[in-house]
């Protein structure tokens, strides 16, 4: 098992990657509870880039619009087709703290990508190249921060209007 962390602004996520059924949980809850849907897909990006077949997974159950019609709420099932789950990995993000919703999701996807890279030492460089080619922030932290406000204006760079008379 591998333990990695991801950061975005003040959000920190710790991923624990181990052999299992391929379920992704955030603070003990399934990833299907993440709203909106676009942020949920961001978490799955590292796995989808490298291919679900490498992890013994099949495509997650997506029909949320259909679920609204019949009223049932299902968690995302990413187990193997035969249900064995011996190749599949399980990421249990047992700690995500700080930041907002978007920052936390970006921290989670970075933690997952880093843990995938360290699971298989033989294909480590190939995995790294594939992830960096898609999005560099999957493996490298984004060091941009909000600039602090200064006096003489209402923001970090804007100034109050100058009057000559």
PDB file of C-alpha atoms in Angstrom:
ATOM      1  CA  UNK A   1       0.000   0.000   0.000  1.00  0.00           C
ATOM      2  CA  UNK A   2       1.096   3.558  -0.759  1.00  0.00           C
ATOM      3  CA  UNK A   3       0.235   6.760   1.063  1.00  0.00           C
ATOM      4  CA  UNK A   4       0.518  10.079  -0.818  1.00  0.00           C
ATOM      5  CA  UNK A   5      -0.707  13.618  -0.338  1.00  0.00           C
ATOM      6  CA  UNK A   6      -1.974  16.285  -2.693  1.00  0.00           C
ATOM      7  CA  UNK A   7      -2.286  20.024  -2.167  1.00  0.00           C
ATOM      8  CA  UNK A   8      -4.132  22.907  -3.797  1.00  0.00           C
ATOM      9  CA  UNK A   9      -4.093  26.318  -2.082  1.00  0.00           C
ATOM     10  CA  UNK A  10      -4.892  25.442   1.551  1.00  0.00           C
ATOM     11  CA  UNK A  11      -6.636  22.113   0.834  1.00  0.00           C
ATOM     12  CA  UNK A  12      -4.730  18.948   1.713  1.00  0.00           C
ATOM     13  CA  UNK A  13      -5.754  15.389   0.772  1.00  0.00           C
ATOM     14  CA  UNK A  14      -4.087  12.156   1.871  1.00  0.00           C
ATOM     15  CA  UNK A  15      -4.668   9.093  -0.336  1.00  0.00           C
ATOM     16  CA  UNK A  16      -4.095   5.554   0.866  1.00  0.00           C
ATOM     17  CA  UNK A  17      -3.771   3.315  -2.208  1.00  0.00           C
ATOM     18  CA  UNK A  18      -4.086  -0.397  -1.582  1.00  0.00           C
ATOM     19  CA  UNK A  19      -5.299  -3.519  -3.338  1.00  0.00           C
ATOM     20  CA  UNK A  20      -9.064  -3.756  -3.190  1.00  0.00           C
ATOM     21  CA  UNK A  21     -12.318  -3.307  -5.074  1.00  0.00           C
ATOM     22  CA  UNK A  22     -11.467   0.017  -6.723  1.00  0.00           C
ATOM     23  CA  UNK A  23     -13.824   2.114  -4.620  1.00  0.00           C
ATOM     24  CA  UNK A  24     -12.988   5.774  -4.075  1.00  0.00           C
ATOM     25  CA  UNK A  25     -14.086   7.238  -0.752  1.00  0.00           C
ATOM     26  CA  UNK A  26     -13.640  10.775   0.567  1.00  0.00           C
ATOM     27  CA  UNK A  27     -13.593  11.031   4.357  1.00  0.00           C
ATOM     28  CA  UNK A  28     -15.334   7.652   4.557  1.00  0.00           C
ATOM     29  CA  UNK A  29     -18.147   8.572   2.143  1.00  0.00           C
ATOM     30  CA  UNK A  30     -18.431   7.387  -1.493  1.00  0.00           C
ATOM     31  CA  UNK A  31     -17.348   9.793  -4.212  1.00  0.00           C
ATOM     32  CA  UNK A  32     -20.907   9.762  -5.598  1.00  0.00           C
ATOM     33  CA  UNK A  33     -21.832  12.352  -2.962  1.00  0.00           C
ATOM     34  CA  UNK A  34     -19.501  14.955  -4.511  1.00  0.00           C
ATOM     35  CA  UNK A  35     -21.512  17.719  -6.160  1.00  0.00           C
ATOM     36  CA  UNK A  36     -21.507  19.132  -8.832  1.00  0.00           C
ATOM     37  CA  UNK A  37     -20.993  16.305 -11.309  1.00  0.00           C
ATOM     38  CA  UNK A  38     -18.097  18.021 -13.121  1.00  0.00           C
ATOM     39  CA  UNK A  39     -15.981  18.017  -9.960  1.00  0.00           C
ATOM     40  CA  UNK A  40     -16.716  14.306  -9.524  1.00  0.00           C
ATOM     41  CA  UNK A  41     -15.326  13.608 -13.005  1.00  0.00           C
ATOM     42  CA  UNK A  42     -12.176  15.568 -12.104  1.00  0.00           C
ATOM     43  CA  UNK A  43     -11.449  12.993  -9.386  1.00  0.00           C
ATOM     44  CA  UNK A  44     -11.670  10.151 -11.925  1.00  0.00           C
ATOM     45  CA  UNK A  45      -9.317  11.828 -14.447  1.00  0.00           C
ATOM     46  CA  UNK A  46      -6.058  10.103 -13.344  1.00  0.00           C
ATOM     47  CA  UNK A  47      -7.686   6.663 -13.615  1.00  0.00           C
ATOM     48  CA  UNK A  48      -9.349   7.414 -16.957  1.00  0.00           C
ATOM     49  CA  UNK A  49      -6.105   8.773 -18.477  1.00  0.00           C
ATOM     50  CA  UNK A  50      -4.184   5.582 -17.756  1.00  0.00           C
ATOM     51  CA  UNK A  51      -7.095   3.334 -18.718  1.00  0.00           C
ATOM     52  CA  UNK A  52      -9.557   1.419 -16.604  1.00  0.00           C
ATOM     53  CA  UNK A  53      -8.239  -1.919 -17.893  1.00  0.00           C
ATOM     54  CA  UNK A  54      -4.951  -1.413 -16.018  1.00  0.00           C
ATOM     55  CA  UNK A  55      -6.855  -1.283 -12.756  1.00  0.00           C
ATOM     56  CA  UNK A  56      -9.361  -4.007 -13.549  1.00  0.00           C
ATOM     57  CA  UNK A  57     -12.179  -1.471 -13.433  1.00  0.00           C
ATOM     58  CA  UNK A  58     -15.158  -0.894 -15.628  1.00  0.00           C
ATOM     59  CA  UNK A  59     -16.689   2.481 -16.329  1.00  0.00           C
ATOM     60  CA  UNK A  60     -18.518   3.917 -13.310  1.00  0.00           C
ATOM     61  CA  UNK A  61     -22.307   3.973 -13.251  1.00  0.00           C
ATOM     62  CA  UNK A  62     -23.134   7.484 -14.430  1.00  0.00           C
ATOM     63  CA  UNK A  63     -26.874   7.833 -15.092  1.00  0.00           C
ATOM     64  CA  UNK A  64     -27.732  10.392 -12.422  1.00  0.00           C
ATOM     65  CA  UNK A  65     -30.499  11.840 -14.589  1.00  0.00           C
ATOM     66  CA  UNK A  66     -32.091   8.396 -14.852  1.00  0.00           C
ATOM     67  CA  UNK A  67     -31.734   7.881 -11.098  1.00  0.00           C
ATOM     68  CA  UNK A  68     -33.806  10.995 -10.447  1.00  0.00           C
ATOM     69  CA  UNK A  69     -36.699   9.505 -12.403  1.00  0.00           C
ATOM     70  CA  UNK A  70     -36.920   6.283 -10.400  1.00  0.00           C
ATOM     71  CA  UNK A  71     -35.805   7.901  -7.138  1.00  0.00           C
ATOM     72  CA  UNK A  72     -33.019   5.464  -6.232  1.00  0.00           C
ATOM     73  CA  UNK A  73     -29.562   6.712  -5.261  1.00  0.00           C
ATOM     74  CA  UNK A  74     -26.634   4.428  -6.143  1.00  0.00           C
ATOM     75  CA  UNK A  75     -22.974   4.796  -5.251  1.00  0.00           C
ATOM     76  CA  UNK A  76     -20.427   4.606  -8.052  1.00  0.00           C
ATOM     77  CA  UNK A  77     -19.536   0.991  -8.617  1.00  0.00           C
ATOM     78  CA  UNK A  78     -16.038   0.620 -10.044  1.00  0.00           C
ATOM     79  CA  UNK A  79     -15.489  -3.065  -9.279  1.00  0.00           C
ATOM     80  CA  UNK A  80     -14.309  -5.515 -11.908  1.00  0.00           C
ATOM     81  CA  UNK A  81     -16.838  -7.193 -14.190  1.00  0.00           C
ATOM     82  CA  UNK A  82     -16.415 -10.583 -12.515  1.00  0.00           C
ATOM     83  CA  UNK A  83     -16.470  -8.942  -9.069  1.00  0.00           C
ATOM     84  CA  UNK A  84     -13.064 -10.281  -8.058  1.00  0.00           C
ATOM     85  CA  UNK A  85     -11.299  -6.937  -7.658  1.00  0.00           C
ATOM     86  CA  UNK A  86      -7.878  -8.593  -7.315  1.00  0.00           C
ATOM     87  CA  UNK A  87      -6.163  -6.181  -9.730  1.00  0.00           C
ATOM     88  CA  UNK A  88      -8.226  -3.134  -8.876  1.00  0.00           C
ATOM     89  CA  UNK A  89      -6.961  -0.559  -6.421  1.00  0.00           C
ATOM     90  CA  UNK A  90      -8.875   1.138  -3.642  1.00  0.00           C
ATOM     91  CA  UNK A  91      -8.214   4.762  -2.714  1.00  0.00           C
ATOM     92  CA  UNK A  92      -9.527   5.619   0.710  1.00  0.00           C
ATOM     93  CA  UNK A  93      -9.004   9.347   1.190  1.00  0.00           C
ATOM     94  CA  UNK A  94      -9.251   9.351   4.919  1.00  0.00           C
ATOM     95  CA  UNK A  95      -8.390  13.029   5.337  1.00  0.00           C
ATOM     96  CA  UNK A  96      -9.319  16.031   3.228  1.00  0.00           C
ATOM     97  CA  UNK A  97      -9.143  19.374   4.986  1.00  0.00           C
ATOM     98  CA  UNK A  98      -8.958  23.090   4.254  1.00  0.00           C
ATOM     99  CA  UNK A  99      -9.873  25.113   1.197  1.00  0.00           C
ATOM    100  CA  UNK A 100     -13.129  25.096  -0.724  1.00  0.00           C
ATOM    101  CA  UNK A 101     -14.903  22.398  -2.714  1.00  0.00           C
ATOM    102  CA  UNK A 102     -12.913  22.880  -5.923  1.00  0.00           C
ATOM    103  CA  UNK A 103      -9.547  23.062  -4.153  1.00  0.00           C
ATOM    104  CA  UNK A 104     -10.333  19.888  -2.237  1.00  0.00           C
ATOM    105  CA  UNK A 105     -11.229  18.036  -5.449  1.00  0.00           C
ATOM    106  CA  UNK A 106      -7.985  19.135  -7.123  1.00  0.00           C
ATOM    107  CA  UNK A 107      -6.037  18.016  -4.030  1.00  0.00           C
ATOM    108  CA  UNK A 108      -7.789  14.628  -4.160  1.00  0.00           C
ATOM    109  CA  UNK A 109      -6.979  14.056  -7.842  1.00  0.00           C
ATOM    110  CA  UNK A 110      -3.342  14.985  -7.249  1.00  0.00           C
ATOM    111  CA  UNK A 111      -3.112  12.539  -4.331  1.00  0.00           C
ATOM    112  CA  UNK A 112      -4.637   9.755  -6.450  1.00  0.00           C
ATOM    113  CA  UNK A 113      -2.278  10.445  -9.382  1.00  0.00           C
ATOM    114  CA  UNK A 114       0.782  10.419  -7.108  1.00  0.00           C
ATOM    115  CA  UNK A 115      -0.264   7.169  -5.446  1.00  0.00           C
ATOM    116  CA  UNK A 116      -0.882   5.507  -8.843  1.00  0.00           C
ATOM    117  CA  UNK A 117       2.626   6.508  -9.894  1.00  0.00           C
ATOM    118  CA  UNK A 118       4.225   4.884  -6.850  1.00  0.00           C
ATOM    119  CA  UNK A 119       2.210   1.641  -6.884  1.00  0.00           C
ATOM    120  CA  UNK A 120       3.964   0.113  -9.909  1.00  0.00           C
ATOM    121  CA  UNK A 121       7.731   0.727  -9.926  1.00  0.00           C
ATOM    122  CA  UNK A 122       8.284  -0.977 -13.312  1.00  0.00           C
ATOM    123  CA  UNK A 123       6.084   1.376 -15.329  1.00  0.00           C
ATOM    124  CA  UNK A 124       6.620   4.426 -13.111  1.00  0.00           C
ATOM    125  CA  UNK A 125       8.205   6.590 -15.836  1.00  0.00           C
ATOM    126  CA  UNK A 126       5.548   5.707 -18.426  1.00  0.00           C
ATOM    127  CA  UNK A 127       2.751   6.544 -15.983  1.00  0.00           C
ATOM    128  CA  UNK A 128       4.473   9.797 -15.070  1.00  0.00           C
ATOM    129  CA  UNK A 129       4.862  10.834 -18.727  1.00  0.00           C
ATOM    130  CA  UNK A 130       1.217  10.042 -19.491  1.00  0.00           C
ATOM    131  CA  UNK A 131      -0.043  12.049 -16.497  1.00  0.00           C
ATOM    132  CA  UNK A 132       2.229  15.056 -17.137  1.00  0.00           C
ATOM    133  CA  UNK A 133       1.295  15.098 -20.838  1.00  0.00           C
ATOM    134  CA  UNK A 134      -2.381  15.454 -19.881  1.00  0.00           C
ATOM    135  CA  UNK A 135      -2.078  17.875 -16.957  1.00  0.00           C
ATOM    136  CA  UNK A 136       1.088  18.787 -15.072  1.00  0.00           C
ATOM    137  CA  UNK A 137      -0.827  19.679 -11.889  1.00  0.00           C
ATOM    138  CA  UNK A 138      -1.719  15.990 -11.461  1.00  0.00           C
ATOM    139  CA  UNK A 139       1.807  15.409 -10.131  1.00  0.00           C
ATOM    140  CA  UNK A 140       3.221  18.884  -9.404  1.00  0.00           C
ATOM    141  CA  UNK A 141       1.635  21.209  -6.849  1.00  0.00           C
ATOM    142  CA  UNK A 142       0.321  24.583  -8.020  1.00  0.00           C
ATOM    143  CA  UNK A 143       2.141  27.267  -6.019  1.00  0.00           C
ATOM    144  CA  UNK A 144      -0.172  30.174  -6.903  1.00  0.00           C
ATOM    145  CA  UNK A 145      -1.755  31.943  -3.935  1.00  0.00           C
ATOM    146  CA  UNK A 146      -4.100  34.880  -3.461  1.00  0.00           C
ATOM    147  CA  UNK A 147      -2.162  38.153  -3.276  1.00  0.00           C
ATOM    148  CA  UNK A 148      -2.785  40.107  -0.045  1.00  0.00           C
ATOM    149  CA  UNK A 149      -4.560  43.467  -0.070  1.00  0.00           C
ATOM    150  CA  UNK A 150      -2.474  46.630   0.390  1.00  0.00           C
ATOM    151  CA  UNK A 151      -3.410  50.082   1.655  1.00  0.00           C
ATOM    152  CA  UNK A 152      -4.407  52.856  -0.753  1.00  0.00           C
ATOM    153  CA  UNK A 153      -6.944  50.815  -2.678  1.00  0.00           C
ATOM    154  CA  UNK A 154      -9.735  48.285  -2.453  1.00  0.00           C
ATOM    155  CA  UNK A 155      -7.678  45.288  -3.578  1.00  0.00           C
ATOM    156  CA  UNK A 156      -4.188  43.890  -4.049  1.00  0.00           C
ATOM    157  CA  UNK A 157      -3.352  45.996  -7.136  1.00  0.00           C
ATOM    158  CA  UNK A 158      -6.221  48.444  -7.676  1.00  0.00           C
ATOM    159  CA  UNK A 159      -5.819  51.968  -6.277  1.00  0.00           C
ATOM    160  CA  UNK A 160      -8.350  54.584  -5.264  1.00  0.00           C
ATOM    161  CA  UNK A 161      -8.930  57.260  -7.920  1.00  0.00           C
ATOM    162  CA  UNK A 162      -6.581  60.225  -7.653  1.00  0.00           C
ATOM    163  CA  UNK A 163      -8.095  63.718  -7.545  1.00  0.00           C
ATOM    164  CA  UNK A 164      -6.069  66.796  -8.556  1.00  0.00           C
ATOM    165  CA  UNK A 165      -8.652  69.381  -7.409  1.00  0.00           C
TER     166      UNK A 165
END
